[in-house]
XYZ file of C-alpha atoms in Angstrom:
388
model
C 104.007 51.368 130.634
C 104.562 50.685 134.303
C 101.135 49.574 135.456
C 97.489 49.086 134.566
C 94.748 49.837 137.095
C 91.315 48.268 137.173
C 88.848 50.112 134.924
C 87.132 53.055 136.643
C 83.677 51.886 137.853
C 81.958 55.050 136.531
C 83.785 55.307 133.209
C 80.611 54.593 131.227
C 78.632 57.466 132.769
C 81.282 60.044 133.705
C 82.600 60.683 130.210
C 85.886 62.134 131.423
C 87.983 59.188 130.190
C 86.831 58.430 126.667
C 89.656 55.942 126.024
C 89.643 53.851 129.203
C 88.644 50.815 127.178
C 92.049 50.916 125.444
C 95.463 49.993 126.784
C 97.751 53.003 127.029
C 99.794 51.791 124.065
C 96.601 51.598 121.990
C 95.621 55.084 123.180
C 98.901 56.483 121.864
C 98.367 54.718 118.533
C 94.840 56.176 118.346
C 96.090 59.708 119.047
C 99.011 59.470 116.646
C 96.638 58.377 113.908
C 94.310 61.280 114.802
C 97.223 63.733 114.492
C 98.282 62.205 111.170
C 94.744 62.345 109.830
C 94.393 66.055 110.585
C 97.852 67.571 110.016
C 99.783 64.782 108.283
C 99.258 66.406 104.883
C 101.650 69.184 105.963
C 104.458 66.836 106.955
C 105.294 63.510 108.542
C 104.024 62.974 112.106
C 106.376 60.189 113.129
C 106.140 60.301 116.901
C 103.851 60.841 119.853
C 105.482 61.577 123.200
C 103.660 59.601 125.884
C 103.969 59.009 129.633
C 105.752 56.217 131.478
C 102.959 56.194 134.074
C 99.734 57.763 132.755
C 97.750 57.713 136.013
C 97.006 60.351 138.687
C 98.665 63.086 136.632
C 96.279 66.033 137.060
C 97.612 68.706 139.434
C 94.346 70.654 139.220
C 91.084 68.865 139.956
C 87.628 69.864 141.110
C 84.455 68.198 142.292
C 80.980 69.664 142.333
C 78.151 69.415 144.847
C 74.449 69.268 144.077
C 71.288 67.206 144.465
C 69.772 64.238 142.687
C 66.131 64.123 141.613
C 65.157 62.873 145.074
C 66.848 65.775 146.832
C 69.832 63.750 148.067
C 73.272 65.388 148.156
C 75.684 64.363 145.397
C 79.404 65.099 145.074
C 81.586 64.212 142.125
C 82.249 65.009 138.464
C 79.929 66.591 135.956
C 78.995 64.345 133.061
C 80.523 65.917 129.939
C 78.521 68.933 128.674
C 75.908 68.591 131.442
C 75.365 69.573 135.062
C 74.531 65.997 136.037
C 76.855 64.874 138.847
C 78.423 61.396 138.955
C 79.807 60.422 142.401
C 83.503 59.497 142.146
C 85.515 58.124 145.077
C 88.864 57.914 143.319
C 89.462 59.511 139.936
C 92.369 57.733 138.230
C 93.460 60.989 136.567
C 93.480 63.146 139.699
C 96.422 63.616 142.046
C 96.088 61.078 144.874
C 96.176 63.753 147.582
C 93.332 65.560 145.835
C 91.257 62.368 145.836
C 91.820 61.947 149.578
C 90.940 65.594 150.295
C 87.733 65.342 148.286
C 86.592 62.279 150.229
C 87.307 64.049 153.516
C 85.368 67.168 152.503
C 82.421 65.037 151.388
C 82.432 63.467 154.858
C 82.848 66.851 156.600
C 79.947 68.329 154.653
C 77.706 65.764 156.284
C 79.143 65.975 159.801
C 79.151 69.811 159.828
C 75.737 69.871 158.107
C 76.845 72.393 155.519
C 74.138 73.219 153.017
C 74.846 72.417 149.370
C 74.295 74.955 146.610
C 71.120 74.428 144.582
C 71.646 75.686 141.019
C 67.900 75.955 140.407
C 67.034 77.878 143.551
C 70.405 79.698 143.497
C 70.892 79.229 147.241
C 73.003 77.164 149.589
C 76.673 77.143 150.576
C 79.003 74.423 149.235
C 79.168 74.450 145.418
C 82.581 73.139 144.270
C 85.954 72.187 145.725
C 89.131 72.787 143.719
C 92.502 71.268 144.680
C 95.846 72.285 143.136
C 99.086 70.488 143.995
C 102.750 71.154 143.289
C 104.687 68.532 141.354
C 106.706 67.507 144.418
C 103.574 67.269 146.578
C 104.995 69.752 149.082
C 102.368 72.434 148.459
C 98.620 71.846 148.267
C 95.878 74.431 147.788
C 92.227 73.800 148.593
C 89.674 76.224 147.181
C 86.180 75.983 148.631
C 83.766 77.521 146.143
C 80.606 78.664 147.893
C 77.387 80.454 147.091
C 77.858 82.773 150.053
C 80.781 84.414 151.872
C 79.261 83.350 155.208
C 80.987 80.083 156.120
C 79.093 78.283 158.935
C 81.365 76.621 161.527
C 84.359 77.803 159.518
C 87.076 77.339 162.134
C 85.926 73.868 163.112
C 85.715 72.782 159.480
C 89.196 74.081 158.632
C 90.757 72.536 161.731
C 89.147 69.179 160.973
C 90.394 69.304 157.375
C 93.952 70.210 158.421
C 93.954 67.566 161.136
C 93.188 64.935 158.509
C 95.526 66.418 155.853
C 98.325 68.402 157.536
C 100.157 68.724 154.213
C 97.589 71.289 152.981
C 99.480 74.594 152.784
C 96.670 77.020 151.946
C 92.869 77.175 151.966
C 90.884 79.777 150.040
C 87.168 80.586 150.078
C 85.906 81.650 146.654
C 82.391 83.076 146.271
C 80.406 82.194 143.158
C 76.689 82.932 143.436
C 76.068 83.510 139.737
C 74.126 81.353 137.299
C 77.159 80.219 135.317
C 79.107 77.193 134.172
C 82.324 78.796 135.450
C 83.749 77.114 138.539
C 85.288 80.187 140.210
C 83.701 83.514 141.057
C 85.421 86.907 141.194
C 85.841 87.154 144.990
C 88.343 85.138 147.055
C 89.373 85.212 150.715
C 92.382 83.421 152.178
C 91.326 81.296 155.150
C 94.664 79.610 155.842
C 98.203 79.958 154.515
C 99.457 82.360 151.848
C 96.673 81.996 149.268
C 98.821 80.471 146.528
C 101.246 77.630 145.885
C 104.500 77.525 143.941
C 105.691 74.881 141.505
C 108.989 74.237 139.755
C 108.990 73.675 136.005
C 112.254 73.094 134.106
C 114.130 74.744 136.970
C 111.882 77.840 137.072
C 109.462 78.716 139.868
C 105.849 79.639 139.103
C 103.296 81.100 141.488
C 99.850 79.534 141.131
C 96.789 81.290 142.537
C 93.251 79.833 142.461
C 92.490 81.283 139.010
C 95.957 81.015 137.413
C 96.236 79.102 134.167
C 98.853 76.390 134.579
C 99.224 73.151 132.641
C 97.642 70.279 134.580
C 100.156 67.572 133.600
C 103.583 68.532 134.960
C 105.547 65.624 133.472
C 104.223 66.159 129.960
C 104.441 69.947 130.178
C 108.199 69.704 130.665
C 108.415 67.439 127.603
C 106.206 69.827 125.620
C 108.268 72.894 126.502
C 111.514 71.089 125.667
C 109.998 70.287 122.281
C 109.039 73.947 121.757
C 112.619 74.938 122.578
C 113.989 72.318 120.162
C 111.724 73.528 117.348
C 112.376 77.239 118.006
C 116.139 76.858 117.345
C 116.836 80.057 119.279
C 120.008 82.088 118.976
C 121.301 84.670 121.431
C 120.413 87.551 119.091
C 116.791 86.419 118.546
C 113.717 88.381 119.603
C 110.843 86.040 120.482
C 107.133 86.773 120.722
C 105.060 84.534 122.977
C 101.510 85.044 121.716
C 98.639 83.868 123.940
C 101.317 83.846 126.660
C 98.999 83.298 129.639
C 101.018 83.421 132.855
C 104.277 83.456 130.909
C 105.455 79.881 131.407
C 106.685 79.206 127.847
C 108.375 82.594 127.429
C 110.103 82.413 130.799
C 111.575 78.978 130.034
C 112.966 80.324 126.731
C 114.292 83.683 127.958
C 117.853 82.559 128.687
C 118.225 81.270 125.103
C 117.574 84.561 123.288
C 117.984 88.332 123.374
C 114.436 89.277 124.344
C 110.955 87.794 124.850
C 107.717 89.724 124.337
C 104.687 88.079 125.930
C 101.236 89.220 124.782
C 98.025 88.165 126.508
C 94.569 89.762 126.610
C 93.693 88.529 130.141
C 94.725 91.135 132.728
C 95.047 88.682 135.629
C 97.251 86.367 133.564
C 99.530 89.273 132.609
C 99.839 90.272 136.260
C 100.754 86.686 137.200
C 103.260 86.556 134.331
C 105.024 89.657 135.628
C 105.228 88.159 139.108
C 106.659 84.927 137.689
C 109.355 86.818 135.785
C 110.356 88.690 138.954
C 110.398 85.492 141.037
C 112.857 83.983 138.559
C 114.973 87.114 138.195
C 114.397 87.357 134.438
C 115.001 90.835 133.050
C 114.827 90.259 129.281
C 111.088 89.471 129.142
C 108.197 91.939 128.977
C 104.475 91.254 129.143
C 101.761 93.285 127.465
C 98.014 93.157 128.054
C 96.746 93.434 124.505
C 95.180 91.599 121.604
C 98.114 89.735 120.046
C 96.969 90.420 116.492
C 96.718 94.177 117.018
C 100.058 94.170 118.807
C 101.721 92.417 115.870
C 100.245 94.907 113.381
C 101.700 97.807 115.348
C 105.085 96.095 115.455
C 104.990 95.521 111.702
C 104.064 99.170 111.027
C 106.973 100.280 113.223
C 109.229 97.831 111.323
C 110.186 96.034 114.526
C 111.821 92.664 113.943
C 110.712 89.443 115.604
C 112.613 86.289 114.699
C 110.346 83.680 116.273
C 106.663 83.640 117.235
C 105.420 80.992 119.667
C 101.658 80.579 119.451
C 99.574 78.411 121.762
C 95.923 79.326 121.064
C 92.792 77.860 122.702
C 90.940 74.891 121.184
C 89.161 77.160 118.698
C 92.544 77.969 117.181
C 93.487 81.382 115.806
C 91.196 83.627 113.821
C 92.037 85.085 110.427
C 92.651 88.493 111.983
C 95.457 87.060 114.138
C 96.934 85.008 111.300
C 96.952 87.930 108.860
C 98.734 90.009 111.523
C 101.274 87.216 111.922
C 101.935 87.253 108.172
C 102.475 91.030 108.290
C 104.963 90.652 111.140
C 106.822 88.116 108.963
C 108.902 86.192 111.544
C 111.558 83.728 110.375
C 110.041 80.852 112.340
C 106.681 80.028 113.923
C 106.188 77.336 116.547
C 102.498 76.468 116.669
C 101.400 74.540 119.777
C 97.863 73.209 119.402
C 95.499 71.289 121.666
C 93.164 70.714 118.711
C 94.649 69.371 115.454
C 91.369 70.070 113.636
C 91.683 73.846 114.041
C 95.462 73.637 113.689
C 94.941 72.082 110.245
C 92.807 75.057 109.213
C 95.397 77.559 110.478
C 98.347 75.744 108.889
C 96.520 75.819 105.561
C 96.276 79.610 105.863
C 99.933 80.075 106.799
C 101.353 77.703 104.193
C 99.396 79.517 101.482
C 101.123 82.758 102.479
C 104.836 82.134 102.479
C 105.483 79.512 105.183
C 106.352 75.825 105.056
C 105.841 73.243 107.787
C 109.215 71.665 108.593
C 108.414 69.412 111.574
C 105.385 68.100 113.436
C 105.301 66.048 116.618
C 102.444 64.950 118.867
C 102.404 64.967 122.675
C 99.940 63.171 124.937
C 99.046 65.767 127.574
C 95.828 64.075 128.721
C 96.044 60.269 128.910
C 92.741 58.364 128.764
C 91.028 61.256 126.959
C 90.699 61.790 123.201
C 92.776 64.982 123.273
C 96.170 65.174 121.592
C 98.616 68.085 121.426
C 100.493 68.816 118.195
C 103.553 71.039 117.812
C 104.459 72.315 114.342
C 107.523 74.260 113.209
C 106.997 76.586 110.258
C 109.728 78.486 108.430
C 109.387 81.400 106.066
C 110.106 80.500 102.454
C 112.832 82.816 101.165
C 112.019 84.518 97.905
C 114.199 83.426 95.008
C 116.660 86.048 93.842
C 115.795 87.088 90.322
């Protein structure tokens, strides 16, 4: 590992870096053991894919504004599972440009006397700031999340921010005046630039808007997707289903290896972004459908449509029995299960292996250094019935 920084001064109260007390090598050992403990009964977990430099890796970061008990303005990170704000000057996980932008906006809030949103009174202006950066640092988006669409001294604020950080390529005002734990609201207005950034991943270009889902660790995402491709063992005649496809990143990176990709996602905005990403990359053998993946698979099975490989990348809660039973009915040759939670992956693998599938390979990937999270990728193959 290339370097070790001084421990974060707020690590004890922030809660964002649960493993900062460990060296990075020890973190990887901890996560590999966690993966083995949960899914090792299905097959050997011999490797965890880590980072050469595990710092400043997050390309999407936000800070929140609020008040302390004395009515003083605070800006920083929420303590895990609370709305208590811990001031942070330099997060060791966040992109360095994002850290600099946050510190400037904190200073500008004071000099421009912008009111801060009060979650109890449900009034005020500045609520959160979200920064997204491209992997090459050439494109930077700043999203100012406010409790009102009326931006006092807007032009002066934007000019001051751009003067300090001329590399910012777009600024968006997002309005969120609801009592919610969600960062973004439903309404956005472009204040500067084109309203989105673009990033390159494994040679493909992806458009990222304020609300787009996109993996936050670019280096590890490329390693993860290469692993998915390795496990999928695609052939030119294969039809692939990308369940929980989001904005289409996995399916798009696999499309040139197979006959056809079907992406299924229940979020309408994600499906729209996925279609745009396919067009940007000139990919014609991929289609995206806004639907429940389980219901979609049942219809395919009833119509006797053949899918060779299913890629599934569910949320932390894993898949439900309805989805898994639909997957069994579809009966693909291979399943590549990408999980951000080996506990729920263990439950789902138990279901699948009891119904005609066998786990052939499992590997772990560290997507979030300094946190307790570990990603596991499992390859399952259908057990062929013995000829009687």
